[in-house]
Coordinates of C-alpha atoms and ligand atoms in Angstrom, one line a residue:
M5 CA 13.6 -18.2 -4.7
E6 CA 15.2 -14.9 -3.8
N7 CA 15.3 -13.5 -7.4
R8 CA 11.5 -13.6 -7.5
I9 CA 8.8 -11.0 -6.9
L10 CA 8.2 -11.3 -3.2
G11 CA 4.6 -10.2 -3.0
L12 CA 3.6 -6.6 -2.3
H13 CA 6.1 -4.0 -1.2
H14 CA 4.0 -0.9 -0.7
I15 CA 0.7 0.7 -1.8
T16 CA 0.4 4.5 -2.4
A17 CA -2.8 6.5 -2.4
I18 CA -3.9 10.2 -2.5
A19 CA -5.5 12.0 0.4
R20 CA -6.6 15.5 1.3
K21 CA -5.8 16.9 4.7
A22 CA -2.4 15.6 6.0
K23 CA -3.3 15.9 9.6
K24 CA -6.6 14.0 9.2
N25 CA -4.7 11.3 7.3
V26 CA -2.1 10.9 10.1
D27 CA -4.8 10.8 12.8
F28 CA -6.8 8.2 11.0
Y29 CA -4.0 5.8 10.1
T30 CA -2.0 6.1 13.4
K31 CA -4.8 6.5 15.9
V32 CA -7.9 4.9 14.5
L33 CA -6.2 2.1 12.6
G34 CA -3.1 1.9 14.8
L35 CA -0.3 1.8 12.1
R36 CA 3.1 3.3 12.9
L37 CA 4.0 6.5 11.2
L38 CA 7.3 5.3 9.6
K39 CA 8.4 8.3 7.7
K40 CA 7.5 11.9 7.3
T41 CA 9.1 13.2 4.1
V42 CA 8.0 15.0 1.0
N43 CA 7.0 14.0 -2.5
F44 CA 10.4 13.9 -4.3
D45 CA 8.7 15.2 -7.4
D46 CA 6.8 18.0 -5.6
P47 CA 8.5 18.9 -2.3
G48 CA 5.7 21.2 -1.2
T49 CA 3.6 18.1 -0.5
Y50 CA 4.2 15.5 2.2
H51 CA 4.9 11.9 1.5
L52 CA 3.7 9.9 4.6
Y53 CA 4.6 6.3 5.2
Y54 CA 2.7 3.9 7.6
G55 CA 3.5 0.3 8.5
D56 CA 4.8 -2.0 11.1
E57 CA 7.7 -1.4 13.5
R58 CA 10.5 -1.3 10.9
G59 CA 8.4 -0.7 7.7
S60 CA 8.6 -4.3 6.5
A61 CA 7.7 -4.8 2.9
G62 CA 4.1 -5.9 2.6
T63 CA 3.0 -3.6 5.4
I64 CA 3.8 -0.2 3.9
L65 CA 0.9 2.2 3.0
T66 CA 1.9 5.6 1.8
F67 CA 0.0 8.8 1.0
F68 CA 0.5 12.0 -0.9
P69 CA -1.8 14.4 1.0
Y70 CA -2.8 17.4 -1.2
E71 CA -4.7 19.7 1.2
D72 CA -7.3 20.8 -1.4
A73 CA -7.2 17.9 -3.8
R74 CA -10.4 17.2 -5.7
R75 CA -11.9 13.9 -4.8
G76 CA -11.1 11.1 -7.3
S77 CA -13.4 8.3 -8.2
A78 CA -12.5 4.6 -8.1
G79 CA -13.0 2.7 -11.3
T80 CA -11.3 0.5 -13.8
G81 CA -7.6 0.7 -14.4
M82 CA -7.0 1.2 -10.7
A83 CA -6.4 -0.6 -7.4
T84 CA -9.8 -0.3 -5.7
N85 CA -9.4 -2.1 -2.3
I86 CA -6.6 -2.6 0.1
G87 CA -6.9 -5.7 2.4
Y88 CA -5.2 -5.9 5.8
S89 CA -4.8 -9.1 7.6
V90 CA -6.2 -9.2 11.2
P91 CA -6.4 -11.9 13.9
E92 CA -9.4 -14.2 14.2
G93 CA -12.0 -12.8 16.6
S94 CA -11.0 -9.2 16.1
F95 CA -14.0 -7.9 14.1
D96 CA -16.1 -7.0 17.2
F97 CA -13.2 -4.8 18.4
W98 CA -13.0 -3.1 15.0
I99 CA -16.7 -2.6 14.6
D100 CA -16.8 -0.9 18.1
R101 CA -13.9 1.2 17.1
F102 CA -15.4 2.2 13.7
E103 CA -18.6 3.2 15.5
K104 CA -16.8 5.3 18.1
H105 CA -14.7 7.1 15.4
N106 CA -17.5 7.5 12.9
V107 CA -15.8 5.4 10.3
I108 CA -18.1 4.2 7.5
Y109 CA -18.1 0.4 7.3
N110 CA -20.1 -2.6 6.0
K111 CA -21.2 -5.6 7.9
P112 CA -18.7 -8.5 7.6
S113 CA -19.0 -10.7 4.6
E114 CA -17.1 -13.6 3.1
K115 CA -15.1 -14.2 -0.1
F116 CA -13.0 -17.2 -1.0
G117 CA -13.8 -18.7 2.4
E118 CA -12.4 -15.7 4.3
Q119 CA -14.3 -13.2 6.5
Y120 CA -13.8 -9.5 5.6
L121 CA -14.9 -6.2 7.0
T122 CA -14.9 -3.2 4.5
F123 CA -14.4 0.4 5.7
L124 CA -13.5 3.8 4.2
D125 CA -10.8 6.2 5.3
P126 CA -11.7 9.9 5.7
D127 CA -11.2 10.6 2.0
G128 CA -13.3 7.6 0.9
L129 CA -10.5 5.2 0.2
K130 CA -11.7 1.7 0.4
L131 CA -10.0 -0.8 2.7
E132 CA -10.9 -4.1 4.3
L133 CA -9.8 -6.2 7.3
V134 CA -9.5 -9.8 6.4
I135 CA -9.2 -12.9 8.7
P136 CA -6.9 -15.1 6.6
K137 CA -7.5 -18.8 6.2
N138 CA -4.0 -19.5 7.3
P139 CA -3.2 -17.5 10.5
D140 CA -0.8 -14.6 10.0
N141 CA 2.3 -14.9 12.1
R142 CA 3.7 -11.5 11.4
L143 CA 4.4 -9.3 14.4
A144 CA 1.8 -6.5 14.7
W145 CA 2.7 -2.9 15.6
E146 CA 0.8 -2.2 18.9
T147 CA -0.6 1.1 20.3
D148 CA -2.0 1.9 23.7
E149 CA -5.5 1.1 22.4
I150 CA -4.8 -1.6 19.8
K151 CA -3.0 -4.6 21.1
A152 CA -1.5 -7.6 19.1
N153 CA -4.6 -9.7 19.6
V154 CA -6.6 -7.3 17.3
A155 CA -4.0 -5.2 15.5
T156 CA -3.4 -5.3 11.7
K157 CA -0.5 -7.4 10.5
G158 CA 0.2 -5.9 7.2
F159 CA -1.3 -6.5 3.8
H160 CA -3.5 -9.5 3.0
S161 CA -4.2 -8.5 -0.6
V162 CA -5.0 -5.8 -3.0
T163 CA -7.9 -5.7 -5.5
L164 CA -7.5 -4.3 -9.0
T165 CA -10.6 -3.4 -11.0
L166 CA -10.2 -3.9 -14.8
R167 CA -12.3 -3.7 -17.9
D168 CA -10.5 -6.8 -19.1
I169 CA -8.2 -8.8 -16.9
K170 CA -6.3 -10.6 -19.7
G171 CA -3.2 -8.3 -20.0
T172 CA -2.9 -7.7 -16.3
A173 CA -3.2 -11.4 -15.6
A174 CA -0.5 -12.1 -18.1
V175 CA 1.9 -9.7 -16.3
L176 CA 1.2 -11.4 -13.0
T177 CA 1.6 -14.9 -14.3
D178 CA 4.2 -14.7 -17.1
V179 CA 6.4 -12.0 -15.7
F180 CA 5.8 -11.9 -11.9
G181 CA 5.4 -15.6 -11.2
Y182 CA 1.8 -15.5 -9.8
T183 CA -0.7 -18.3 -10.4
L184 CA -4.5 -18.2 -10.5
Q185 CA -5.6 -19.8 -7.2
E186 CA -9.4 -19.4 -7.4
K187 CA -12.2 -17.7 -9.3
S188 CA -15.6 -16.6 -8.1
G189 CA -17.9 -14.8 -10.6
N190 CA -15.8 -12.0 -12.0
R191 CA -13.2 -12.1 -9.2
Y192 CA -10.0 -13.9 -10.0
R193 CA -7.5 -14.5 -7.2
Y194 CA -3.8 -14.6 -8.1
I195 CA -1.2 -15.7 -5.5
T196 CA 2.6 -16.1 -5.4
D197 CA 4.2 -18.9 -3.4
A198 CA 7.4 -16.8 -3.1
V199 CA 6.2 -15.4 0.3
E200 CA 3.7 -16.3 2.9
H201 CA 2.0 -12.9 3.3
A202 CA 1.0 -10.0 1.1
A203 CA 1.0 -12.6 -1.6
I204 CA -2.5 -12.1 -3.1
I205 CA -3.7 -9.9 -6.0
D206 CA -7.5 -10.1 -6.8
L207 CA -8.5 -9.0 -10.3
V208 CA -12.1 -8.0 -10.7
E209 CA -13.4 -7.7 -14.3
L210 CA -16.1 -5.1 -14.9
P211 CA -16.2 -4.5 -18.7
N212 CA -18.8 -1.7 -18.5
E213 CA -17.5 0.2 -15.5
A214 CA -16.2 3.7 -15.9
R215 CA -12.5 4.3 -15.7
G216 CA -11.1 5.4 -12.4
I217 CA -10.3 9.1 -12.0
G218 CA -7.3 9.9 -9.8
G219 CA -7.7 12.2 -6.8
A220 CA -8.2 12.1 -3.1
G221 CA -9.5 8.8 -1.8
T222 CA -8.1 6.8 -4.7
N223 CA -5.0 4.7 -5.2
H224 CA -2.0 6.0 -7.1
H225 CA 0.1 2.8 -7.6
I226 CA 1.0 -0.5 -6.1
A227 CA 4.6 -1.7 -5.7
F228 CA 5.9 -5.2 -5.8
R229 CA 8.8 -6.3 -3.8
V230 CA 12.2 -7.6 -4.8
K231 CA 15.2 -8.4 -2.7
D232 CA 17.8 -6.1 -4.2
E233 CA 18.9 -4.0 -7.2
E234 CA 20.2 -6.9 -9.2
T235 CA 16.8 -8.6 -9.1
L236 CA 15.2 -5.2 -9.8
M237 CA 17.2 -4.8 -13.0
A238 CA 16.5 -8.4 -14.0
F239 CA 12.8 -7.6 -13.8
R240 CA 13.4 -4.5 -15.8
Q241 CA 14.5 -6.7 -18.7
K242 CA 11.6 -9.1 -18.3
V243 CA 9.0 -6.3 -18.3
A244 CA 10.6 -4.7 -21.3
K245 CA 10.7 -8.0 -23.1
A246 CA 7.0 -8.3 -22.5
G247 CA 6.6 -5.1 -24.7
L248 CA 5.9 -2.7 -21.8
N249 CA 7.6 0.7 -21.3
I250 CA 9.4 0.8 -18.0
T251 CA 11.4 3.6 -16.3
E252 CA 15.0 3.6 -15.5
K253 CA 16.0 2.8 -11.9
I254 CA 14.9 5.6 -9.6
D255 CA 16.4 6.2 -6.1
R256 CA 13.5 6.7 -3.6
N257 CA 15.9 7.1 -0.7
Y258 CA 14.4 4.1 1.2
F259 CA 14.3 1.8 -1.8
Y260 CA 15.1 1.7 -5.5
S261 CA 12.2 1.6 -7.9
L262 CA 11.0 1.0 -11.5
Y263 CA 7.6 2.0 -12.8
F264 CA 5.5 0.8 -15.6
R265 CA 1.8 0.9 -16.6
E266 CA 0.4 -2.6 -16.9
P267 CA -2.0 -3.2 -19.9
G268 CA -5.1 -2.8 -17.7
G269 CA -4.0 0.7 -16.8
V270 CA -2.8 0.3 -13.3
L271 CA 0.6 1.9 -12.4
F272 CA 2.9 -0.8 -11.2
E273 CA 6.2 -0.3 -9.4
I274 CA 8.9 -2.7 -8.4
A275 CA 10.8 -1.8 -5.3
T276 CA 13.8 -3.2 -3.4
D277 CA 14.1 -4.2 0.2
N278 CA 17.3 -2.1 0.5
P279 CA 18.3 0.2 2.0
G280 CA 15.1 0.4 4.1
F281 CA 13.7 3.0 6.6
G282 CA 16.6 2.9 9.0
I283 CA 18.8 4.7 6.6
D284 CA 18.2 8.2 8.0
E285 CA 16.6 7.7 11.4
S286 CA 17.1 5.3 14.3
W287 CA 14.4 2.6 14.6
D288 CA 12.8 4.0 17.7
Q289 CA 12.6 7.5 16.1
L290 CA 11.0 6.6 12.8
G291 CA 8.5 9.2 11.7
S292 CA 9.3 11.7 14.4
S293 CA 10.9 14.4 12.3
L294 CA 10.6 15.8 8.7
L295 CA 13.2 14.1 6.6
L296 CA 14.3 15.5 3.3
P297 CA 16.4 13.9 0.5
P298 CA 19.8 15.6 0.1
Q299 CA 18.7 17.7 -2.9
Y300 CA 16.1 19.5 -0.8
E301 CA 18.0 19.9 2.5
S302 CA 19.2 23.4 1.6
H303 CA 15.5 24.4 1.0
R304 CA 14.3 23.0 4.4
A305 CA 13.1 26.4 5.8
E306 CA 10.9 27.1 2.7
I307 CA 9.6 23.6 2.6
E308 CA 8.7 23.5 6.3
A309 CA 7.0 26.9 5.8
V310 CA 4.5 25.5 3.2
L311 CA 3.8 22.1 4.7
P312 CA 0.7 22.0 7.0
S313 CA 1.1 21.2 10.6
L314 CA 0.4 17.6 11.7
D315 CA -0.1 18.4 15.3
Ligands
ZN24 ZN1 5.7 3.8 -4.7

């Protein structure tokens, strides 16, 4: 069981103004700011992490906010919708909240027998709240305004839009151990039984849709979860054996990662549970100060000087 892909680990997207991003995800949506660090490949840009109390895998949403980024456009070869699980009966609360904060949203609808409420973040990134068929028992992060009876509980699913689902579906089933659960029109729901939550990937096939263009308001990659580095490296072999190019193991400070582009064009990552977000901050202080990986610590003053204020 433990040497399997354990659903989603994190999802990473691109934003513009960092402060706007923090305000939206912590105040309007009520996620915890888990970590304030920099893009390890571009330390003049923040890397912001949001999630539950301890940054459990399957709750982590991260952003690279480029202050003046051009807006991207969602399309094929991209993750195009992020689903959060919420408690039954919470939609009235969320609709009121979206009205109050001028969030763009759609009226609730249903797919695969589950109610969902679509909304956009300030950069146009598409998300949805979903009331899952099976109640979600994960512990929610609460804020003064958003209590556990309405708060998000982490990921329900992610949707990938593809010109042709075949290659992507093969990676999910043959390499990652997912199975096709249901199909409705051009939407195919894949699920893993390795975990209870954050276990769903929807593939939507749109053969004539334009390719997605990366930029603010679009997804950058999705990461799947494994327990440890040994499992990570076992998956490295499996992905390579499937004929796909995959990176070496990369140390992301809070997890170890591998990246590969799946045949449908979406950037996939595989990331470990270890060492986790407690490695450089105490649990009650998560997200409270700017944390830099060791290689940038000697440049802290210059880095702080170029990063925009979040207050
Ligand atoms: Zn990642």
